[in-house]
Short mmCIF file of C-alpha atoms in Angstrom, two decimals:
data_model
loop_
_atom_site.label_atom_id
_atom_site.label_comp_id
_atom_site.label_asym_id
_atom_site.label_seq_id
_atom_site.Cartn_x
_atom_site.Cartn_y
_atom_site.Cartn_z
CA MET A 201 -11.71 -6.92 3.53
CA PRO A 202 -8.48 -8.81 4.22
CA SER A 203 -7.15 -8.96 7.76
CA MET A 204 -4.44 -6.60 8.98
CA SER A 205 -1.88 -9.44 9.03
CA GLU A 206 -2.44 -9.83 5.29
CA VAL A 207 -2.56 -6.14 4.41
CA VAL A 208 0.58 -4.93 6.19
CA PRO A 209 3.07 -7.34 4.55
CA THR A 210 1.54 -6.53 1.18
CA MET A 211 1.97 -2.80 1.81
CA VAL A 212 5.57 -3.23 2.93
CA TYR A 213 6.30 -5.47 -0.06
CA SER A 214 4.71 -2.96 -2.44
CA ILE A 215 6.82 -0.12 -1.02
CA PHE A 216 9.94 -2.31 -1.26
CA ILE A 217 9.18 -3.15 -4.90
CA GLY A 218 8.33 0.52 -5.48
CA ALA A 219 11.92 1.43 -4.66
CA ASN A 220 13.02 -0.53 -7.73
CA ILE A 221 10.69 1.15 -10.24
CA ASP A 222 10.55 4.65 -11.68
CA GLN A 223 9.58 7.62 -9.51
CA LYS A 224 6.24 8.34 -11.19
CA THR A 225 4.95 4.80 -10.67
CA LYS A 226 6.33 4.75 -7.14
CA LYS A 227 4.47 7.95 -6.28
CA TYR A 228 1.15 6.54 -7.48
CA SER A 229 1.69 3.19 -5.75
CA VAL A 230 2.35 4.96 -2.43
CA LEU A 231 -0.78 7.09 -2.88
CA PHE A 232 -2.79 3.97 -3.64
CA ILE A 233 -1.45 2.19 -0.55
CA LEU A 234 -2.26 5.21 1.65
CA PHE A 235 -5.75 5.44 0.17
CA PHE A 236 -6.36 1.73 0.72
CA PHE A 237 -5.13 2.02 4.30
CA MET A 238 -7.46 4.94 5.03
CA VAL A 239 -10.42 3.02 3.58
CA TYR A 240 -9.45 0.00 5.69
CA LEU A 241 -9.38 2.10 8.85
CA CYS A 242 -12.80 3.58 8.05
CA VAL A 243 -14.26 0.08 7.61
CA LEU A 244 -12.98 -1.09 11.01
#
């Protein structure tokens, strides 16, 4: 798994990019980011 310093900027960047795309894709990208974050926390 990547380190937190790598994951967080990617998440923020993804959310920022998500603001520029359609709502349906944005919703799924946010869900994916949340899911990935939960998995990351479980692995810690």
